[in-house]
Short mmCIF file of C-alpha atoms in Angstrom, two decimals:
data_model
loop_
_atom_site.label_atom_id
_atom_site.label_comp_id
_atom_site.label_asym_id
_atom_site.label_seq_id
_atom_site.Cartn_x
_atom_site.Cartn_y
_atom_site.Cartn_z
CA UNK E 1 102.27 120.54 128.34
CA UNK E 2 101.90 117.72 130.58
CA UNK E 3 104.76 114.93 131.04
CA UNK E 4 104.32 111.59 129.81
CA UNK E 5 105.56 108.32 131.43
CA UNK E 6 106.12 104.90 130.20
CA UNK E 7 104.81 102.54 132.60
CA UNK E 8 104.08 99.25 130.90
CA UNK E 9 105.62 97.21 127.98
CA UNK E 10 104.27 94.29 125.97
CA UNK E 11 105.64 92.47 123.11
CA UNK E 12 105.41 89.27 120.68
CA UNK E 13 108.54 89.05 118.49
CA UNK E 14 110.35 86.58 116.34
CA UNK E 15 113.04 86.92 119.48
CA UNK E 16 110.50 86.20 122.40
CA UNK E 17 106.71 86.04 123.31
CA UNK E 18 106.98 88.67 126.16
CA UNK E 19 109.00 92.07 126.35
CA UNK E 20 111.32 90.56 128.72
CA UNK E 21 112.27 87.60 126.51
CA UNK E 22 112.68 89.75 123.44
CA UNK E 23 114.78 92.25 125.35
CA UNK E 24 117.17 89.37 126.40
CA UNK E 25 117.55 88.13 122.92
CA UNK E 26 118.11 91.77 121.33
CA UNK E 27 120.48 92.21 124.09
CA UNK E 28 122.30 89.05 123.39
CA UNK E 29 122.53 89.94 119.77
CA UNK E 30 121.21 86.57 118.94
CA UNK E 31 119.39 86.51 115.33
CA UNK E 32 115.96 85.28 114.90
CA UNK E 33 116.14 85.35 111.60
CA UNK E 34 115.81 81.86 109.90
CA UNK E 35 114.49 79.83 107.03
CA UNK E 36 111.33 80.84 105.84
CA UNK E 37 108.21 78.49 106.53
CA UNK E 38 104.89 79.00 104.97
CA UNK E 39 101.95 77.10 103.96
CA UNK E 40 102.26 78.35 100.30
CA UNK E 41 105.38 79.44 98.52
CA UNK E 42 104.67 79.98 94.98
CA UNK E 43 107.15 82.37 93.25
CA UNK E 44 108.80 82.91 96.53
CA UNK E 45 112.53 83.31 96.11
CA UNK E 46 113.45 84.79 99.20
CA UNK E 47 114.70 81.90 101.74
CA UNK E 48 114.65 83.86 105.10
CA UNK E 49 112.42 85.63 107.41
CA UNK E 50 112.16 86.56 111.24
CA UNK E 51 109.19 84.61 112.32
CA UNK E 52 107.49 84.13 115.51
CA UNK E 53 107.26 80.58 115.29
CA UNK E 54 106.84 79.82 118.88
CA UNK E 55 103.59 82.13 119.15
CA UNK E 56 100.61 79.59 119.75
CA UNK E 57 97.09 81.06 119.40
CA UNK E 58 95.66 78.50 121.30
CA UNK E 59 97.52 79.52 124.40
CA UNK E 60 95.61 82.96 124.26
CA UNK E 61 92.38 82.43 122.28
CA UNK E 62 89.50 80.07 122.18
CA UNK E 63 88.70 78.60 118.93
CA UNK E 64 85.81 80.57 118.43
CA UNK E 65 87.73 83.73 119.12
CA UNK E 66 90.14 82.83 116.71
CA UNK E 67 87.90 82.96 113.82
CA UNK E 68 87.46 86.60 114.19
CA UNK E 69 91.27 87.41 114.72
CA UNK E 70 93.89 87.67 111.92
CA UNK E 71 97.40 86.95 113.27
CA UNK E 72 98.25 90.74 113.32
CA UNK E 73 95.44 91.29 115.92
CA UNK E 74 96.41 88.19 117.93
CA UNK E 75 99.85 89.63 118.16
CA UNK E 76 98.43 92.86 119.19
CA UNK E 77 96.09 91.58 121.86
CA UNK E 78 98.59 89.60 123.53
CA UNK E 79 101.19 92.52 123.57
CA UNK E 80 98.48 94.86 124.94
CA UNK E 81 97.47 92.42 127.71
CA UNK E 82 101.06 92.15 128.94
CA UNK E 83 101.47 95.64 128.86
CA UNK E 84 98.38 96.34 130.85
CA UNK E 85 99.34 93.73 133.55
CA UNK E 86 102.76 94.95 133.52
CA UNK E 87 101.70 98.55 134.04
CA UNK E 88 99.92 97.22 137.26
CA UNK E 89 96.45 98.02 136.26
CA UNK E 90 93.67 95.52 137.28
CA UNK E 91 90.99 94.42 134.90
CA UNK E 92 88.11 96.56 134.95
CA UNK E 93 90.06 99.68 136.50
CA UNK E 94 87.74 102.53 135.50
CA UNK E 95 90.56 105.12 134.51
CA UNK E 96 92.01 102.19 132.46
CA UNK E 97 88.62 101.99 130.77
CA UNK E 98 89.15 105.67 129.39
CA UNK E 99 92.34 104.88 127.66
CA UNK E 100 93.02 105.64 123.92
CA UNK E 101 94.53 102.90 121.81
CA UNK E 102 96.64 103.73 118.87
CA UNK E 103 98.13 101.29 116.84
CA UNK E 104 100.55 101.63 113.87
CA UNK E 105 99.98 99.00 111.07
CA UNK E 106 101.98 98.52 108.07
CA UNK E 107 100.01 96.53 105.87
CA UNK E 108 97.58 94.82 108.15
CA UNK E 109 95.76 91.25 107.82
CA UNK E 110 97.96 89.96 105.34
CA UNK E 111 97.24 86.20 106.18
CA UNK E 112 93.63 86.60 105.91
CA UNK E 113 94.10 88.43 102.55
CA UNK E 114 96.47 85.97 101.18
CA UNK E 115 94.22 82.88 102.50
CA UNK E 116 91.18 84.29 100.83
CA UNK E 117 92.83 85.21 97.47
CA UNK E 118 94.18 81.73 97.48
CA UNK E 119 90.65 80.36 97.88
CA UNK E 120 89.27 82.72 95.12
CA UNK E 121 91.86 82.37 92.32
CA UNK E 122 93.58 79.14 93.56
CA UNK E 123 90.71 77.17 94.57
CA UNK E 124 88.36 78.68 92.21
CA UNK E 125 84.28 78.58 93.17
CA UNK E 126 85.22 78.42 97.06
CA UNK E 127 83.87 81.45 99.15
CA UNK E 128 85.97 83.17 101.80
CA UNK E 129 85.06 83.16 105.45
CA UNK E 130 82.31 85.69 106.56
CA UNK E 131 84.57 87.51 108.79
CA UNK E 132 87.17 87.91 106.01
CA UNK E 133 86.65 91.90 105.98
CA UNK E 134 86.54 92.46 109.60
CA UNK E 135 89.47 90.45 109.94
CA UNK E 136 91.62 92.16 107.48
CA UNK E 137 90.77 95.78 108.26
CA UNK E 138 93.76 97.97 109.04
CA UNK E 139 91.81 99.21 112.38
CA UNK E 140 91.29 95.53 113.38
CA UNK E 141 94.41 95.34 116.00
CA UNK E 142 93.27 98.44 117.55
CA UNK E 143 89.63 97.49 117.56
CA UNK E 144 90.30 94.17 119.03
CA UNK E 145 92.58 95.69 121.83
CA UNK E 146 89.80 97.76 123.04
CA UNK E 147 87.32 95.22 122.81
CA UNK E 148 89.59 92.84 124.75
CA UNK E 149 90.44 95.02 127.45
CA UNK E 150 87.35 97.16 127.70
CA UNK E 151 89.14 100.52 126.61
CA UNK E 152 86.69 103.21 125.42
CA UNK E 153 89.11 105.95 124.66
CA UNK E 154 89.95 107.69 121.13
CA UNK E 155 90.89 104.29 119.14
CA UNK E 156 92.19 104.09 115.72
CA UNK E 157 94.99 102.45 113.42
CA UNK E 158 97.98 104.60 111.98
CA UNK E 159 99.33 103.90 108.82
CA UNK E 160 102.82 105.13 107.58
CA UNK E 161 104.42 101.82 106.26
CA UNK E 162 107.65 101.32 108.25
CA UNK E 163 107.40 104.21 110.60
CA UNK E 164 103.72 103.32 111.94
CA UNK E 165 104.61 102.32 115.13
CA UNK E 166 106.71 105.56 115.78
CA UNK E 167 103.99 107.64 114.54
CA UNK E 168 101.33 105.71 116.60
CA UNK E 169 103.19 106.46 119.78
CA UNK E 170 104.17 110.15 118.66
CA UNK E 171 100.38 110.57 118.57
CA UNK E 172 99.55 109.12 121.64
CA UNK E 173 102.24 111.02 123.36
CA UNK E 174 100.60 114.34 122.22
CA UNK E 175 97.19 113.33 123.26
CA UNK E 176 98.27 112.85 126.79
CA UNK E 177 100.57 115.78 126.59
CA UNK E 178 97.86 118.01 125.47
CA UNK E 179 95.34 116.98 128.25
CA UNK E 180 93.02 114.77 125.83
CA UNK E 181 93.58 111.64 128.07
CA UNK E 182 95.60 110.12 130.88
CA UNK E 183 96.52 106.79 129.60
CA UNK E 184 96.98 105.34 126.16
CA UNK E 185 98.13 102.11 124.79
CA UNK E 186 100.27 102.89 121.88
CA UNK E 187 102.51 100.58 119.43
CA UNK E 188 102.24 98.73 116.47
CA UNK E 189 101.49 95.09 114.81
CA UNK E 190 102.41 93.47 111.83
CA UNK E 191 101.83 89.87 110.52
CA UNK E 192 103.06 90.50 107.00
CA UNK E 193 105.12 87.14 106.13
CA UNK E 194 102.86 85.61 103.58
CA UNK E 195 103.35 84.16 100.18
CA UNK E 196 102.14 87.38 98.43
CA UNK E 197 103.68 89.74 100.59
CA UNK E 198 107.24 88.31 99.95
CA UNK E 199 106.76 87.91 96.21
CA UNK E 200 105.97 91.67 96.41
CA UNK E 201 108.90 92.70 98.38
CA UNK E 202 111.25 90.27 96.30
CA UNK E 203 110.12 92.53 93.10
CA UNK E 204 111.58 95.37 94.97
CA UNK E 205 114.98 93.85 94.71
CA UNK E 206 115.84 94.72 98.32
CA UNK E 207 115.57 91.52 100.47
CA UNK E 208 118.63 89.72 101.84
CA UNK E 209 119.02 86.28 100.66
CA UNK E 210 120.63 85.13 104.22
CA UNK E 211 120.29 87.71 106.76
CA UNK E 212 119.93 91.31 107.86
CA UNK E 213 123.45 93.06 108.60
CA UNK E 214 122.66 96.76 109.71
CA UNK E 215 125.56 99.11 109.15
CA UNK E 216 127.91 96.42 107.94
CA UNK E 217 130.24 96.88 105.09
CA UNK E 218 128.64 93.16 103.49
CA UNK E 219 125.06 94.06 104.15
CA UNK E 220 123.00 93.15 101.48
CA UNK E 221 119.22 94.07 102.11
CA UNK E 222 116.56 93.76 104.54
CA UNK E 223 114.74 90.78 106.02
CA UNK E 224 110.95 90.77 106.97
CA UNK E 225 109.90 90.21 110.35
CA UNK E 226 106.47 90.21 112.28
CA UNK E 227 105.17 91.05 115.69
CA UNK E 228 103.88 93.48 118.07
CA UNK E 229 105.04 95.90 120.73
CA UNK E 230 102.52 98.10 123.02
CA UNK E 231 103.77 100.72 125.53
CA UNK E 232 101.49 101.97 128.54
CA UNK E 233 101.85 105.78 128.21
CA UNK E 234 100.40 107.71 131.23
CA UNK E 235 100.32 111.32 132.31
CA UNK E 236 103.36 111.71 134.73
CA UNK E 237 101.68 112.97 137.83
CA UNK E 238 99.47 110.10 137.90
CA UNK E 239 101.95 107.58 137.45
CA UNK E 240 103.93 108.97 140.05
CA UNK E 241 100.73 109.27 142.49
CA UNK E 242 100.00 105.59 142.18
CA UNK E 243 103.56 104.54 142.60
CA UNK E 244 103.72 102.93 139.18
CA UNK E 245 107.05 101.81 137.97
CA UNK E 246 108.23 104.50 135.30
CA UNK E 247 110.65 102.86 132.94
CA UNK E 248 111.43 106.09 130.92
CA UNK E 249 110.05 109.53 130.07
CA UNK E 250 108.63 110.11 126.59
CA UNK E 251 109.87 113.64 125.64
CA UNK E 252 109.42 114.39 122.06
CA UNK E 253 108.12 113.37 118.82
CA UNK E 254 109.17 114.74 115.37
CA UNK E 255 107.66 113.64 112.20
CA UNK E 256 107.75 114.97 108.28
CA UNK E 257 107.62 114.09 104.91
CA UNK E 258 110.34 114.14 102.33
CA UNK E 259 107.82 115.05 99.41
CA UNK E 260 110.65 113.35 97.25
CA UNK E 261 111.39 109.84 96.23
CA UNK E 262 108.88 107.00 96.95
CA UNK E 263 111.36 104.32 98.27
CA UNK E 264 114.63 106.28 98.49
CA UNK E 265 115.51 107.69 101.90
CA UNK E 266 116.37 111.34 102.11
CA UNK E 267 119.11 112.52 104.09
CA UNK E 268 117.66 116.16 104.79
CA UNK E 269 114.47 114.82 105.83
CA UNK E 270 115.86 112.12 108.21
CA UNK E 271 118.12 115.16 109.62
CA UNK E 272 114.87 117.53 109.90
CA UNK E 273 112.84 114.70 111.84
CA UNK E 274 115.67 114.05 114.40
CA UNK E 275 115.86 117.87 114.83
CA UNK E 276 112.02 118.33 115.37
CA UNK E 277 112.24 115.45 117.69
CA UNK E 278 114.63 117.16 119.98
CA UNK E 279 113.35 120.55 119.66
CA UNK E 280 109.87 119.19 120.78
CA UNK E 281 111.63 117.95 123.70
CA UNK E 282 113.75 121.06 124.36
CA UNK E 283 116.78 119.02 123.91
CA UNK E 284 119.97 119.67 122.01
CA UNK E 285 121.96 117.22 120.22
CA UNK E 286 124.87 117.26 122.89
CA UNK E 287 122.35 115.90 125.32
CA UNK E 288 121.67 112.91 123.07
CA UNK E 289 123.77 109.68 124.34
CA UNK E 290 122.06 106.98 122.09
CA UNK E 291 120.14 106.56 118.95
CA UNK E 292 118.14 103.52 118.16
CA UNK E 293 118.52 103.58 114.31
CA UNK E 294 116.13 102.74 111.58
CA UNK E 295 118.91 100.85 110.48
CA UNK E 296 117.23 98.35 107.73
CA UNK E 297 120.48 96.92 106.37
CA UNK E 298 119.90 98.03 103.10
CA UNK E 299 122.71 99.48 101.05
CA UNK E 300 120.93 102.89 100.89
CA UNK E 301 119.23 103.36 104.20
CA UNK E 302 122.26 102.84 106.57
CA UNK E 303 124.63 105.17 104.70
CA UNK E 304 121.98 107.83 104.16
CA UNK E 305 120.84 107.62 107.77
CA UNK E 306 124.50 107.45 108.83
CA UNK E 307 125.23 110.55 107.04
CA UNK E 308 122.04 112.19 108.52
CA UNK E 309 123.28 111.58 112.12
CA UNK E 310 126.69 112.70 111.27
CA UNK E 311 125.20 116.00 110.24
CA UNK E 312 122.93 116.57 113.29
CA UNK E 313 125.47 115.65 115.94
CA UNK E 314 128.94 117.13 116.41
CA UNK E 315 132.02 115.10 115.42
CA UNK E 316 133.38 114.67 118.72
CA UNK E 317 129.89 114.37 120.70
CA UNK E 318 128.31 111.25 118.25
CA UNK E 319 125.92 109.18 120.09
CA UNK E 320 126.27 105.42 120.10
CA UNK E 321 123.91 104.19 117.63
CA UNK E 322 122.69 100.62 117.01
CA UNK E 323 119.86 98.58 115.17
CA UNK E 324 117.99 95.94 116.69
CA UNK E 325 116.98 94.57 112.98
CA UNK E 326 119.45 92.26 112.73
CA UNK E 327 117.91 90.22 115.37
CA UNK E 328 114.26 91.08 114.71
CA UNK E 329 114.39 91.66 111.00
CA UNK E 330 112.23 94.42 109.59
CA UNK E 331 108.80 94.21 111.32
CA UNK E 332 107.27 96.91 109.21
CA UNK E 333 104.37 98.73 110.96
CA UNK E 334 105.62 97.02 114.37
CA UNK E 335 109.27 98.04 113.92
CA UNK E 336 109.02 101.48 115.40
CA UNK E 337 107.19 100.25 118.51
CA UNK E 338 109.68 97.28 119.04
CA UNK E 339 112.49 99.89 118.94
CA UNK E 340 111.07 102.24 121.24
CA UNK E 341 110.36 99.42 123.36
CA UNK E 342 113.81 98.70 123.18
CA UNK E 343 115.11 102.15 123.62
CA UNK E 344 112.81 102.44 126.64
CA UNK E 345 114.62 99.52 128.31
CA UNK E 346 118.22 100.72 127.02
CA UNK E 347 117.53 103.80 129.11
CA UNK E 348 115.94 101.91 132.08
CA UNK E 349 119.07 99.33 132.33
CA UNK E 350 121.76 101.91 131.09
CA UNK E 351 122.52 99.30 128.68
CA UNK E 352 122.73 99.68 124.76
CA UNK E 353 121.57 97.01 122.73
CA UNK E 354 124.18 95.87 119.93
CA UNK E 355 123.84 95.77 116.22
CA UNK E 356 123.67 91.99 115.62
CA UNK E 357 125.38 90.61 112.46
CA UNK E 358 127.60 93.58 112.13
CA UNK E 359 130.79 91.68 112.13
CA UNK E 360 132.28 94.06 109.50
CA UNK E 361 131.31 97.64 110.48
CA UNK E 362 131.11 99.85 107.46
CA UNK E 363 133.91 102.60 107.80
CA UNK E 364 132.05 104.78 105.34
CA UNK E 365 129.08 105.13 108.24
CA UNK E 366 131.38 106.38 110.45
CA UNK E 367 129.45 105.66 113.60
CA UNK E 368 129.94 103.47 116.78
CA UNK E 369 127.20 101.08 115.89
CA UNK E 370 127.88 98.89 119.28
CA UNK E 371 128.85 95.94 117.08
CA UNK E 372 130.78 94.08 119.73
CA UNK E 373 127.80 92.91 122.01
CA UNK E 374 125.66 95.14 124.43
CA UNK E 375 127.24 98.00 126.17
CA UNK E 376 127.06 99.53 129.57
CA UNK E 377 126.77 103.38 129.25
CA UNK E 378 125.77 106.40 130.97
CA UNK E 379 122.49 107.50 129.10
CA UNK E 380 120.69 110.53 129.73
CA UNK E 381 118.62 110.79 126.71
CA UNK E 382 117.88 108.63 123.43
CA UNK E 383 116.18 108.99 120.08
CA UNK E 384 114.36 106.28 117.84
CA UNK E 385 114.17 106.74 114.22
CA UNK E 386 111.89 105.48 111.85
CA UNK E 387 112.12 106.15 107.99
CA UNK E 388 109.23 104.75 105.76
CA UNK E 389 108.31 104.01 102.25
CA UNK E 390 106.60 107.09 100.74
CA UNK E 391 109.27 109.42 102.40
CA UNK E 392 107.65 109.39 105.96
CA UNK E 393 109.88 110.25 108.93
CA UNK E 394 109.02 109.63 112.68
CA UNK E 395 111.36 110.16 115.41
CA UNK E 396 110.68 109.76 119.37
CA UNK E 397 112.82 111.33 122.05
CA UNK E 398 113.00 109.60 125.30
CA UNK E 399 114.47 110.53 128.73
CA UNK E 400 115.89 108.23 131.40
CA UNK E 401 114.26 108.89 134.59
CA UNK E 402 116.48 109.24 137.64
CA UNK E 403 114.19 108.61 140.98
CA UNK E 404 116.88 109.98 143.09
CA UNK E 405 117.15 112.87 141.22
CA UNK E 406 113.50 113.51 140.71
CA UNK E 407 112.73 112.71 144.29
CA UNK E 408 115.20 115.17 145.51
CA UNK E 409 114.30 118.07 143.28
CA UNK D 1 113.11 89.04 68.85
CA UNK D 2 115.04 92.25 68.32
CA UNK D 3 116.55 92.60 71.78
CA UNK D 4 118.16 96.07 70.94
CA UNK D 5 114.84 97.37 69.41
CA UNK D 6 112.67 95.93 72.35
CA UNK D 7 114.94 97.35 75.34
CA UNK D 8 115.07 100.82 73.53
CA UNK D 9 111.13 100.57 73.42
CA UNK D 10 110.60 99.75 76.82
CA UNK D 11 113.41 102.52 77.93
CA UNK D 12 111.44 105.34 75.56
CA UNK D 13 108.24 104.24 76.97
CA UNK D 14 109.66 104.70 80.63
CA UNK D 15 110.85 107.94 79.86
CA UNK D 16 107.65 109.13 77.80
CA UNK D 17 109.96 109.87 74.57
CA UNK D 18 110.05 108.85 71.26
CA UNK D 19 112.19 105.46 70.46
CA UNK D 20 113.86 107.30 67.83
CA UNK D 21 115.65 109.39 70.51
CA UNK D 22 117.12 106.53 72.21
CA UNK D 23 120.01 104.91 71.54
CA UNK D 24 122.69 102.48 73.07
CA UNK D 25 124.76 105.27 74.55
CA UNK D 26 121.79 107.07 75.92
CA UNK D 27 122.66 107.49 79.78
CA UNK D 28 119.75 106.63 81.74
CA UNK D 29 120.06 109.12 84.70
CA UNK D 30 121.04 111.79 82.48
CA UNK D 31 117.75 111.17 80.51
CA UNK D 32 115.84 111.08 84.08
CA UNK D 33 116.13 107.78 85.46
CA UNK D 34 115.98 107.13 89.08
CA UNK D 35 116.37 103.59 91.11
CA UNK D 36 112.53 102.76 90.37
CA UNK D 37 112.62 103.45 86.87
CA UNK D 38 115.11 100.85 86.82
CA UNK D 39 113.18 98.43 88.63
CA UNK D 40 110.23 99.07 86.27
CA UNK D 41 112.49 98.60 83.21
CA UNK D 42 113.76 95.29 84.54
CA UNK D 43 110.46 94.16 85.08
CA UNK D 44 109.18 95.18 81.72
CA UNK D 45 112.11 93.34 80.20
CA UNK D 46 111.28 90.14 82.19
CA UNK D 47 107.56 90.36 81.02
CA UNK D 48 108.62 90.87 77.26
CA UNK D 49 111.33 88.21 77.25
CA UNK D 50 109.75 85.53 79.80
CA UNK D 51 113.11 85.60 81.58
CA UNK D 52 114.41 86.55 84.83
CA UNK D 53 117.02 89.18 85.11
CA UNK D 54 119.19 89.05 88.43
CA UNK D 55 119.27 92.62 89.46
CA UNK D 56 119.77 93.36 93.25
CA UNK D 57 119.15 97.01 94.56
CA UNK D 58 121.60 96.33 97.45
CA UNK D 59 124.46 95.28 95.03
CA UNK D 60 126.88 97.95 94.15
CA UNK D 61 126.82 96.56 90.82
CA UNK D 62 123.31 97.82 90.05
CA UNK D 63 124.98 101.21 89.77
CA UNK D 64 127.11 100.06 86.81
CA UNK D 65 123.80 100.13 84.89
CA UNK D 66 124.67 103.56 83.04
CA UNK D 67 123.24 103.28 79.52
CA UNK D 68 120.73 101.70 77.51
CA UNK D 69 123.42 99.42 76.32
CA UNK D 70 124.44 98.33 79.61
CA UNK D 71 120.74 97.08 80.12
CA UNK D 72 120.78 95.38 76.58
CA UNK D 73 124.31 93.50 77.56
CA UNK D 74 122.08 92.40 80.80
CA UNK D 75 119.19 90.94 78.80
CA UNK D 76 121.68 89.13 76.17
CA UNK D 77 123.43 87.66 79.24
CA UNK D 78 119.94 86.58 80.89
CA UNK D 79 118.83 85.10 77.66
CA UNK D 80 122.15 83.06 77.12
CA UNK D 81 121.55 81.59 80.51
CA UNK D 82 118.11 80.37 79.56
CA UNK D 83 119.36 78.51 76.69
CA UNK D 84 120.49 74.78 77.05
CA UNK D 85 124.10 74.05 77.56
#
């Protein structure tokens, strides 16, 4: 098995238009959740969302190019461009051109779908744009990244709802570890904040009406978000040989299915996924210093995830736990990728992002959820949890890279 | 419209059972209801009576919906709210 370095990061999120801006706001615990703004609001009862209002397509794409790009692909391309530049690759690098692209998508081109259906049902008799189908197909963000950056490796979308971003990174990790490719762009993208999506989520009756408060006693549901995060994964020796900046090492991936309830989280499934991720990394629970939680802010997720964490880790060796969804909302297919990015930067800076909006930590959860602001801590290894509707769990394991130790050894 | 009979019919359909087996005291969970069955039942009631029933899955109060009678009570409250003062 070959080792996998994380050498580039890119993001577009409600909290910022770059990885650095997103990280700074996540660290500050300053929520990006605000009043919902949409062109159509028929039957929408949810008043809040975490939207990337500052994102300006004109700053990145010509008018002609925009006609073929749903917002979900625009986010993904912008994040991918940033990640590749951050990794220090020059355009047309022949090694980069062989890279895989694996992008997690929860629902895909929902703006295109909503706009097109509005024309069909709302404005009867109007046709739809000729590129409607290739704009909304689930693989559009992965394909558009490959075309934008000239990448010819194995390129595809991964769909596992709220765990898509983590599954995508996990699959790309395996491809490099097993020698299928040397470089991969992996992450997730979502642009799901539309009239239709919000009506659908409201029908599940789990959306908060004000804000997302993970692990808080007064939590009252999740808030939808949007954005993208892309990581450049690279075979370790190659990254070291070219003197790349290594943010952290991706060391494990554990995924499974509850095969139980459609929407309720399952403690046993969550536990098993965390154990699998650690086993694949040859880590024991006592080596994990931080868990970036799924932490959606629903009544059910946070208590079940807390119980799973307390079952996996010894009571006197509980890792620090935090959820960044209080800042970013739940970005569905992008969530796992944004959280992998945050976990990577937590290890790189030895700094744990806080759980924003958790002013009243729920004692029943029984965890230190870093509610008082970002915390400096010695972090050796970390997990990032994602648990999806449909009972699909994906957990990534990361290790901090100590350059001094590694060079000395 | 007979509220009691309508709710019984909706619950019976959700459980794939005969309506004669469903009474006010029928315990939903013991009869096989899970959280999604509750949501689907509420939706069926909203469709049938053309009302909005304020149920939030994050509200611990949702657990107080234990019997068919509890759901009937919820519908009666929602219908009252709809009537002009």
